[in-house]
Short mmCIF file of N, CA and C in Angstrom, two decimals:
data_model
loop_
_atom_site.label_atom_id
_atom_site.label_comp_id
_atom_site.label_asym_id
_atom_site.label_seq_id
_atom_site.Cartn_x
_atom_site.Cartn_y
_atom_site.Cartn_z
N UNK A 263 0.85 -1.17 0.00
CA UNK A 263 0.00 0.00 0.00
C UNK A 263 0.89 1.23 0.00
N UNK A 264 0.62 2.23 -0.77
CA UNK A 264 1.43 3.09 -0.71
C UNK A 264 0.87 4.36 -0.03
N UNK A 265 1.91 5.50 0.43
CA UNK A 265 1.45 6.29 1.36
C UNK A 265 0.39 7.15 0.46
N UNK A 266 -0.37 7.70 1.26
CA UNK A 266 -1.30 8.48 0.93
C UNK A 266 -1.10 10.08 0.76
N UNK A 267 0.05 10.34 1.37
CA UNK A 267 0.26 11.71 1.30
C UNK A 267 1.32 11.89 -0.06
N UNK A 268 1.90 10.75 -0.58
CA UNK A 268 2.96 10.57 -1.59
C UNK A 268 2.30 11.13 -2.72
N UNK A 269 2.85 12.23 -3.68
CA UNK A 269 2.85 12.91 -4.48
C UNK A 269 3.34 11.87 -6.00
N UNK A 270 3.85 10.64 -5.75
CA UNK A 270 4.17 10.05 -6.87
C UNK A 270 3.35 9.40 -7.63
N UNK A 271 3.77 10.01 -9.12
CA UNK A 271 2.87 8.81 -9.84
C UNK A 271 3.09 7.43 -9.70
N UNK A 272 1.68 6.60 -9.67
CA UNK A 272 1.52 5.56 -9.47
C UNK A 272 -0.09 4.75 -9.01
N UNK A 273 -0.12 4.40 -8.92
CA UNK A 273 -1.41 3.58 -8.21
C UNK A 273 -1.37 3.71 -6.71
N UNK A 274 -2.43 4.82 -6.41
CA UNK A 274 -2.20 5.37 -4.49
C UNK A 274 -3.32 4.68 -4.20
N UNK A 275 -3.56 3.42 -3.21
CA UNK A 275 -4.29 2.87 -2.74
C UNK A 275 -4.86 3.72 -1.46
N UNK A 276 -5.44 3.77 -1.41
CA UNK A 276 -5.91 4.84 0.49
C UNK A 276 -7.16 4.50 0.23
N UNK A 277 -7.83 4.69 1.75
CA UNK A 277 -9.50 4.40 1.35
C UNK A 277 -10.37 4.74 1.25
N UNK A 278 -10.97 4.77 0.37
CA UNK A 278 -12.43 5.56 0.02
C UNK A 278 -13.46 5.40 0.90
N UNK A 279 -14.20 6.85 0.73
CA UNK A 279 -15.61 6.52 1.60
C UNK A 279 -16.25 5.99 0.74
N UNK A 280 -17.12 5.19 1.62
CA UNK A 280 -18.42 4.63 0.74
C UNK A 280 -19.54 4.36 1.77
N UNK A 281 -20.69 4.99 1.48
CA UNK A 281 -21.64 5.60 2.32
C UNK A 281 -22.25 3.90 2.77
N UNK A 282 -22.77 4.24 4.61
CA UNK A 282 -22.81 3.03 4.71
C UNK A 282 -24.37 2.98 4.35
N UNK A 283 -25.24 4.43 3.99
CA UNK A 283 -26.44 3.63 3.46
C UNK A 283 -26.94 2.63 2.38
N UNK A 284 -25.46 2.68 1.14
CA UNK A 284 -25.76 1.42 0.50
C UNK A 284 -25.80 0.03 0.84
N UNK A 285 -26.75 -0.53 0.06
CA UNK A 285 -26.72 -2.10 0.27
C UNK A 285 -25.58 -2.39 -0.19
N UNK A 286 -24.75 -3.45 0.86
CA UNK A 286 -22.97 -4.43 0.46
C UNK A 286 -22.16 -3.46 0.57
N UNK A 287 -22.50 -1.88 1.33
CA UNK A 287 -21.15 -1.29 1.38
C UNK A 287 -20.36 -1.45 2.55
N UNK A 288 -18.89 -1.04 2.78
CA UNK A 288 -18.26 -1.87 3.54
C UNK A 288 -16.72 -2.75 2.47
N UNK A 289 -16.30 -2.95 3.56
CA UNK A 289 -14.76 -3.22 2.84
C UNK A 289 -15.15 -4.61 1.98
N UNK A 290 -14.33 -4.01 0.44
CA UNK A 290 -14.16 -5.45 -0.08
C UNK A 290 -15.73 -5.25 -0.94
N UNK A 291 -16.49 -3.92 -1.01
CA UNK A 291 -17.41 -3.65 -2.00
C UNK A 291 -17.57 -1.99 -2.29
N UNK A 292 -18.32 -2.20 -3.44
CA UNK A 292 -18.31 -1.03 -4.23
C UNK A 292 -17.69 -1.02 -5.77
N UNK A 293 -17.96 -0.17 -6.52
CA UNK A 293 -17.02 -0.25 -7.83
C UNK A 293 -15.75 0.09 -7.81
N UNK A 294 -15.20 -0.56 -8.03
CA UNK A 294 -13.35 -0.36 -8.01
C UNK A 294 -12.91 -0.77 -6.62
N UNK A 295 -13.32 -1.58 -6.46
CA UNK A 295 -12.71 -1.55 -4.60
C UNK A 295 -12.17 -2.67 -4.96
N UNK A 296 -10.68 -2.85 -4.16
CA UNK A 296 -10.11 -4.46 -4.29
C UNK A 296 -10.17 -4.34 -2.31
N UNK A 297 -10.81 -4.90 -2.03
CA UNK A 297 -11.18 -5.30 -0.63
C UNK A 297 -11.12 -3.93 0.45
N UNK A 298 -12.14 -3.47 0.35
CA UNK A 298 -11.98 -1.76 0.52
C UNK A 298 -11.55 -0.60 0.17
N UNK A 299 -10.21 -0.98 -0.75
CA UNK A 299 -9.56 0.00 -1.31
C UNK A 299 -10.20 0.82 -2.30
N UNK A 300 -9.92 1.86 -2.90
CA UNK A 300 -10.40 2.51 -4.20
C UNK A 300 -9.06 3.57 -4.41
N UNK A 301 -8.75 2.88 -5.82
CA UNK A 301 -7.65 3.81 -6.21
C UNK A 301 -7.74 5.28 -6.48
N UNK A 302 -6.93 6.22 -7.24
CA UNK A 302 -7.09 7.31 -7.52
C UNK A 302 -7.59 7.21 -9.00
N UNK A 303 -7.53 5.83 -9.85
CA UNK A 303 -8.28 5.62 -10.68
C UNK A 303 -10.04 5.62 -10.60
N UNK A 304 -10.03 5.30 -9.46
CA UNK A 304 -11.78 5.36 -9.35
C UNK A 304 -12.49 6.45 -8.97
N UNK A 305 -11.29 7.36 -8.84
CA UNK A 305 -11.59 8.67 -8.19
C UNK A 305 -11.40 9.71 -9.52
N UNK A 306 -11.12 8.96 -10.48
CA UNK A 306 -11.55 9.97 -11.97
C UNK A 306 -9.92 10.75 -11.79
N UNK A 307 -8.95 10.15 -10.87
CA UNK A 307 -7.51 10.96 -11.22
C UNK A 307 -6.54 10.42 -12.39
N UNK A 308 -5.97 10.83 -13.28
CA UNK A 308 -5.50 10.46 -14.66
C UNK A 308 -3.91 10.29 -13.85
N UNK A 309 -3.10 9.45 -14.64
CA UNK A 309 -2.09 8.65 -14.37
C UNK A 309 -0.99 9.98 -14.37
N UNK A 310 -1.35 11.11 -15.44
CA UNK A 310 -0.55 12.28 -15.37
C UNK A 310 -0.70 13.31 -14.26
N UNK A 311 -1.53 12.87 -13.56
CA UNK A 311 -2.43 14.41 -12.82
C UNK A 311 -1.65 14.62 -12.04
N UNK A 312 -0.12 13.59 -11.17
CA UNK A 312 0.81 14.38 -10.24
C UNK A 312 2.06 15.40 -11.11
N UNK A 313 1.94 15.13 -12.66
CA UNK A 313 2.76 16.07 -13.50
C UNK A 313 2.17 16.61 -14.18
N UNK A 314 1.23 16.81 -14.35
CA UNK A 314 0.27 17.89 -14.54
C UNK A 314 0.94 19.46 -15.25
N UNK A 315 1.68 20.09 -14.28
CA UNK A 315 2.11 21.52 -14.31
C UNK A 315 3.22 21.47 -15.42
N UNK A 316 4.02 20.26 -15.01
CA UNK A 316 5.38 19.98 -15.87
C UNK A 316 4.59 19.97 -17.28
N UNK A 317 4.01 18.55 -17.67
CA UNK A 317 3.39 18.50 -18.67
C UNK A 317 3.14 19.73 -19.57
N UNK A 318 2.49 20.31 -18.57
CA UNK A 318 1.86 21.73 -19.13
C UNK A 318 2.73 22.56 -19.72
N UNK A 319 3.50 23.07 -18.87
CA UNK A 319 4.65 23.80 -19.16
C UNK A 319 5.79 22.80 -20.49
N UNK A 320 5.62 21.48 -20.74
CA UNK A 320 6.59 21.08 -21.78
C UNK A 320 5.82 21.23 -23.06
N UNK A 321 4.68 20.92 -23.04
CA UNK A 321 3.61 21.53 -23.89
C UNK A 321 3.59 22.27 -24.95
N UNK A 322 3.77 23.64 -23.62
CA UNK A 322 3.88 25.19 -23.89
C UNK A 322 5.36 25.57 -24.44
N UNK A 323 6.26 24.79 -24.05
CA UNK A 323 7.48 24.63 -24.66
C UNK A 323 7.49 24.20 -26.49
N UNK A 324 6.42 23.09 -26.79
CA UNK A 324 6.79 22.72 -28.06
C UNK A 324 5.92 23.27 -28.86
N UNK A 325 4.89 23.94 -28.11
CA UNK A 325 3.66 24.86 -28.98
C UNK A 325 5.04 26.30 -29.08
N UNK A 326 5.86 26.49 -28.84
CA UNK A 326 7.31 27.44 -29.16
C UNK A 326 7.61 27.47 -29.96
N UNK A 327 8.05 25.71 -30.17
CA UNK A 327 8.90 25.64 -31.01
C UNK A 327 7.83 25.68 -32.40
N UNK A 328 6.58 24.86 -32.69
CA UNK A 328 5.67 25.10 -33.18
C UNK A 328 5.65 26.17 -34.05
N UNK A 329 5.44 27.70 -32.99
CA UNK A 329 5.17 28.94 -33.51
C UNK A 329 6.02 29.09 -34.71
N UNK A 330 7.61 28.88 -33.55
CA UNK A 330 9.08 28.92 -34.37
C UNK A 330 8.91 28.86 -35.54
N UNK A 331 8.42 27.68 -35.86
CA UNK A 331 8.38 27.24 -37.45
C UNK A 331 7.45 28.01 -38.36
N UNK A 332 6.68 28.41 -37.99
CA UNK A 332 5.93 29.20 -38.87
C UNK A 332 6.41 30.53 -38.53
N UNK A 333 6.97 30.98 -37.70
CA UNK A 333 8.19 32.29 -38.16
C UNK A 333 9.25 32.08 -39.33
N UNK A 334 9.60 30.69 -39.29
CA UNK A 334 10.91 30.26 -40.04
C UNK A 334 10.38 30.84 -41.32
N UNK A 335 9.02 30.15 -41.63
CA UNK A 335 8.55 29.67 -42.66
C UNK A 335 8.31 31.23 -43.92
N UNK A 336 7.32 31.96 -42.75
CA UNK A 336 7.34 33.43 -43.28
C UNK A 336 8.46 34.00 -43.29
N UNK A 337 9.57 33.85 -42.92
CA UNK A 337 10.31 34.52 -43.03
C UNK A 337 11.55 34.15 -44.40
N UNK A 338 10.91 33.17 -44.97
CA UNK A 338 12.21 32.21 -45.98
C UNK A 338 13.64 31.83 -45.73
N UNK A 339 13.12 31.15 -44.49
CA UNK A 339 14.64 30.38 -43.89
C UNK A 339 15.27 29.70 -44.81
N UNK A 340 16.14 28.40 -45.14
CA UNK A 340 16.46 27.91 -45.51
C UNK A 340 16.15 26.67 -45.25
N UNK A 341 15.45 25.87 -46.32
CA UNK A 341 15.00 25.04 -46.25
C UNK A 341 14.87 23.74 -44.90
N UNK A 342 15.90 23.35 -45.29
CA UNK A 342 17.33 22.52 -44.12
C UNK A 342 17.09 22.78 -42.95
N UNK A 343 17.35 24.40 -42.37
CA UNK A 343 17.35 24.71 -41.64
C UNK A 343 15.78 24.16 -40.96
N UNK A 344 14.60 24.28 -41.34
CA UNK A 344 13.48 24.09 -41.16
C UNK A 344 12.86 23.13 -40.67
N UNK A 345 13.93 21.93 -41.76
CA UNK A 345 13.67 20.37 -41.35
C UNK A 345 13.99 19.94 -40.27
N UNK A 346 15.35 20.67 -39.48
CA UNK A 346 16.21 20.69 -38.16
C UNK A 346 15.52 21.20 -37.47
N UNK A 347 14.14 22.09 -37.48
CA UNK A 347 13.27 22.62 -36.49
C UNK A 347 12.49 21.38 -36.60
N UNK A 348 11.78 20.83 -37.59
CA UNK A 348 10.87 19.72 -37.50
C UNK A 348 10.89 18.84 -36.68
N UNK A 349 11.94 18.35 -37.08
CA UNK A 349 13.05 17.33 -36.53
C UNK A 349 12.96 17.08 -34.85
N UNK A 350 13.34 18.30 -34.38
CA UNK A 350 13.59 18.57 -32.72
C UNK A 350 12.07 18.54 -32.31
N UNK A 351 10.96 19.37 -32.76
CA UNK A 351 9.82 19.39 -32.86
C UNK A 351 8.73 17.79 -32.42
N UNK A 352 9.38 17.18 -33.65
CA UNK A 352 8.82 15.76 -33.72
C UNK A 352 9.44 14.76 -32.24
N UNK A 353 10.41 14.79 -31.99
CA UNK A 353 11.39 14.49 -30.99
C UNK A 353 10.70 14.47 -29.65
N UNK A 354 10.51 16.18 -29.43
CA UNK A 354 10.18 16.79 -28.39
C UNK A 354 8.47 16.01 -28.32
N UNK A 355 7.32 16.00 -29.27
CA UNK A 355 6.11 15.37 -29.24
C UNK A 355 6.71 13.53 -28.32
N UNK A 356 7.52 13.19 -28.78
CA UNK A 356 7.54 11.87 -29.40
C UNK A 356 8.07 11.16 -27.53
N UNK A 357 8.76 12.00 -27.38
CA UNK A 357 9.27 12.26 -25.83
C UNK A 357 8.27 12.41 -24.63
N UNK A 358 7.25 13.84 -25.12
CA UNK A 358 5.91 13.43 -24.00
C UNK A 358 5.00 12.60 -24.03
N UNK A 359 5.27 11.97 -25.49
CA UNK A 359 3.84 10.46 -25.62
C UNK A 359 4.35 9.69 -24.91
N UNK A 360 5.95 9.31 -24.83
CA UNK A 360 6.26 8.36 -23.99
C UNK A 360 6.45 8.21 -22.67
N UNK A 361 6.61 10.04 -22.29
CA UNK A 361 5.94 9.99 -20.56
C UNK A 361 4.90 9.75 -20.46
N UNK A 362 4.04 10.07 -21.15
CA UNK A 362 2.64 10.18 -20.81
C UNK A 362 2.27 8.68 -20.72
N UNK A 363 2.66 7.51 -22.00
CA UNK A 363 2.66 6.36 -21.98
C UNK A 363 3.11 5.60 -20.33
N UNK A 364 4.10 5.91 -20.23
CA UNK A 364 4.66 5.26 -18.97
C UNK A 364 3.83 5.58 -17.91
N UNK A 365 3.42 7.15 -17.65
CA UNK A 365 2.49 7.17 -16.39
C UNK A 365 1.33 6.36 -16.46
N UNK A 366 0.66 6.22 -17.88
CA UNK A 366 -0.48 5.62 -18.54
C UNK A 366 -0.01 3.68 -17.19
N UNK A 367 0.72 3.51 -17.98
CA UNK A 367 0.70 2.11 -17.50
C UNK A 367 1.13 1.75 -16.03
N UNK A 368 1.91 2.92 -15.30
CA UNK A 368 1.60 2.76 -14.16
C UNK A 368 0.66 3.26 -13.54
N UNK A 369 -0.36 3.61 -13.80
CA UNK A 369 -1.35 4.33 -13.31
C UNK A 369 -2.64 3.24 -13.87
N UNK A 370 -3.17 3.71 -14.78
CA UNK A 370 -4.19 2.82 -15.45
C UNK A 370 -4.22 1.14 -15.61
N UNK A 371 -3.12 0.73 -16.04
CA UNK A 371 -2.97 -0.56 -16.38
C UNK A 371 -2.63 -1.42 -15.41
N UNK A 372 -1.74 -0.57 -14.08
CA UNK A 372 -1.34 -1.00 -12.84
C UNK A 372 -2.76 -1.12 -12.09
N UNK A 373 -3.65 -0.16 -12.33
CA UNK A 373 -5.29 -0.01 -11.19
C UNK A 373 -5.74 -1.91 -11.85
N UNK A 374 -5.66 -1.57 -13.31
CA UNK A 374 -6.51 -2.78 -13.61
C UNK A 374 -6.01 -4.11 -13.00
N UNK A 375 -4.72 -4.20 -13.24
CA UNK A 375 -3.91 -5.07 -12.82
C UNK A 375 -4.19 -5.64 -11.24
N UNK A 376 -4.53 -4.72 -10.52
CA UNK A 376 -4.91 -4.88 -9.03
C UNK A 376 -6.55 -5.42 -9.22
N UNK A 377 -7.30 -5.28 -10.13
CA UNK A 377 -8.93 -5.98 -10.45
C UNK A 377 -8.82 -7.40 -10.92
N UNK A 378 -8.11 -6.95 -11.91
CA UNK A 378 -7.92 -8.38 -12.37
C UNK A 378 -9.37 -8.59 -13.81
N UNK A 379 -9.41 -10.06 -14.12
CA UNK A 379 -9.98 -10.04 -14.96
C UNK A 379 -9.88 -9.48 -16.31
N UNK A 380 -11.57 -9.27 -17.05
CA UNK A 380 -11.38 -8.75 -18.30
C UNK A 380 -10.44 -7.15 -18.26
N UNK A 381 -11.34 -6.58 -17.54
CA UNK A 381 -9.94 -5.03 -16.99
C UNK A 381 -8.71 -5.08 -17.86
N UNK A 382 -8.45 -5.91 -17.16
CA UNK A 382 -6.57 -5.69 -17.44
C UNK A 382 -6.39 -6.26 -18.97
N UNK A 383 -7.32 -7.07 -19.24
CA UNK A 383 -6.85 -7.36 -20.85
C UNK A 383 -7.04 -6.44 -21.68
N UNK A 384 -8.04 -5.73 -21.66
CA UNK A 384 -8.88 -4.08 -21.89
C UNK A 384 -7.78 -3.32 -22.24
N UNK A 385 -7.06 -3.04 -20.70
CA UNK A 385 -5.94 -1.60 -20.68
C UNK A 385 -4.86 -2.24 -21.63
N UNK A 386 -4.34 -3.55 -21.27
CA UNK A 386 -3.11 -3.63 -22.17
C UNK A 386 -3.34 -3.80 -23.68
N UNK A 387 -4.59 -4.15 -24.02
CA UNK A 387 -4.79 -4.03 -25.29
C UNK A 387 -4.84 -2.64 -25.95
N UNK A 388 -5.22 -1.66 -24.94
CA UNK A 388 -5.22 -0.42 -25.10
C UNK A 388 -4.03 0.02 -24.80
N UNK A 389 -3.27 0.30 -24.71
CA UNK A 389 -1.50 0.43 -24.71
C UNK A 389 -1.10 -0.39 -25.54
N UNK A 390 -0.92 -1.66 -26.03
CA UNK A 390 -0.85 -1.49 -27.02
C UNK A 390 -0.75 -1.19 -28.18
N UNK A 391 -2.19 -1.15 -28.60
CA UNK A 391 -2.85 -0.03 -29.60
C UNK A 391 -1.85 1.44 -29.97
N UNK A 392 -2.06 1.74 -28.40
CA UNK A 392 -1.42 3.45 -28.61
C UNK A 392 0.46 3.00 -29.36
N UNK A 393 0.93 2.13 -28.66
CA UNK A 393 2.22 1.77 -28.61
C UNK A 393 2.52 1.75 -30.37
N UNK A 394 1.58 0.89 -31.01
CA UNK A 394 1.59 0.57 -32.35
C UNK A 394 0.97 1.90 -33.25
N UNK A 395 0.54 3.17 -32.87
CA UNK A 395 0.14 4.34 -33.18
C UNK A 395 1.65 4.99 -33.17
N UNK A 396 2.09 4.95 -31.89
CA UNK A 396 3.29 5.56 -31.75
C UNK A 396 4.71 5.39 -32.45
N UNK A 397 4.33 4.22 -32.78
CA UNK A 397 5.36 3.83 -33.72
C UNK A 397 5.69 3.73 -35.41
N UNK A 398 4.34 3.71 -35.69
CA UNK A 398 3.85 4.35 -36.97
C UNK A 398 3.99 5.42 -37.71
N UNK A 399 4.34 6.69 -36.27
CA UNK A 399 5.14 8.10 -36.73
C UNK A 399 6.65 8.06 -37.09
#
């Protein structure tokens, strides 16, 4: 179980309320509960949401470089030169799919992983998928 006050991405087990006027509530029920627990997946938190700001800000970094290029462009850089903006551009995308990927699977694919069942065949088929998208560029 990991701490609850821990800021790291990952699968934060801590325990959810769950009102005792439902019928079967109580540890070990509810949706998403693995024997009382409820992750930060069931709580609608995304595998990125402790990098969040970073994200944001690397983003805002390649929407820059982005602009960059269409300065280059109006301005009649040199061709070459342009492709070497692309280039870093494509790089820089190619770099946050694969953070984003990694938090993806410790976060999402790790929650399922703790359910078990169809779940987990679901997420990894879905990573997958993205994996074989990603590689296609």
């Amino acid at each position: 179980m990991t701490d609850p006050t821990d800021d790291s991405p990952g699968v934060s087990l801590t325990p959810g309320p769950v009102p005792a006027s439902e019928p079967g509530s109580g540890p070990g029920s509810g949706p998403g509960s693995v024997s009382g627990v409820v992750t930060d997946h069931d709580r609608g938190i995304h595998g990125y949401h402790h990098e969040k700001q970073e994200h944001l800000k690397r983003l805002r970094r390649i929407e820059g470089q982005i602009r960059g290029l269409q300065r280059m462009v109006d301005e009649d850089v040199y061709c070459i030169d342009i492709l070497t903006q692309v280039s870093a551009s494509t790089k820089a995308l190619q770099s946050f799919a694969l953070q984003l990927l990694e938090e993806h699977l410790r976060h999402c694919v790790a929650d399922a992983a703790l359910k078990g069942g169809d779940e987990i065949d679901a997420k990894v088929k879905e990573a997958t998928r993205a994996i074989a998208r990603m590689l296609r560029t």
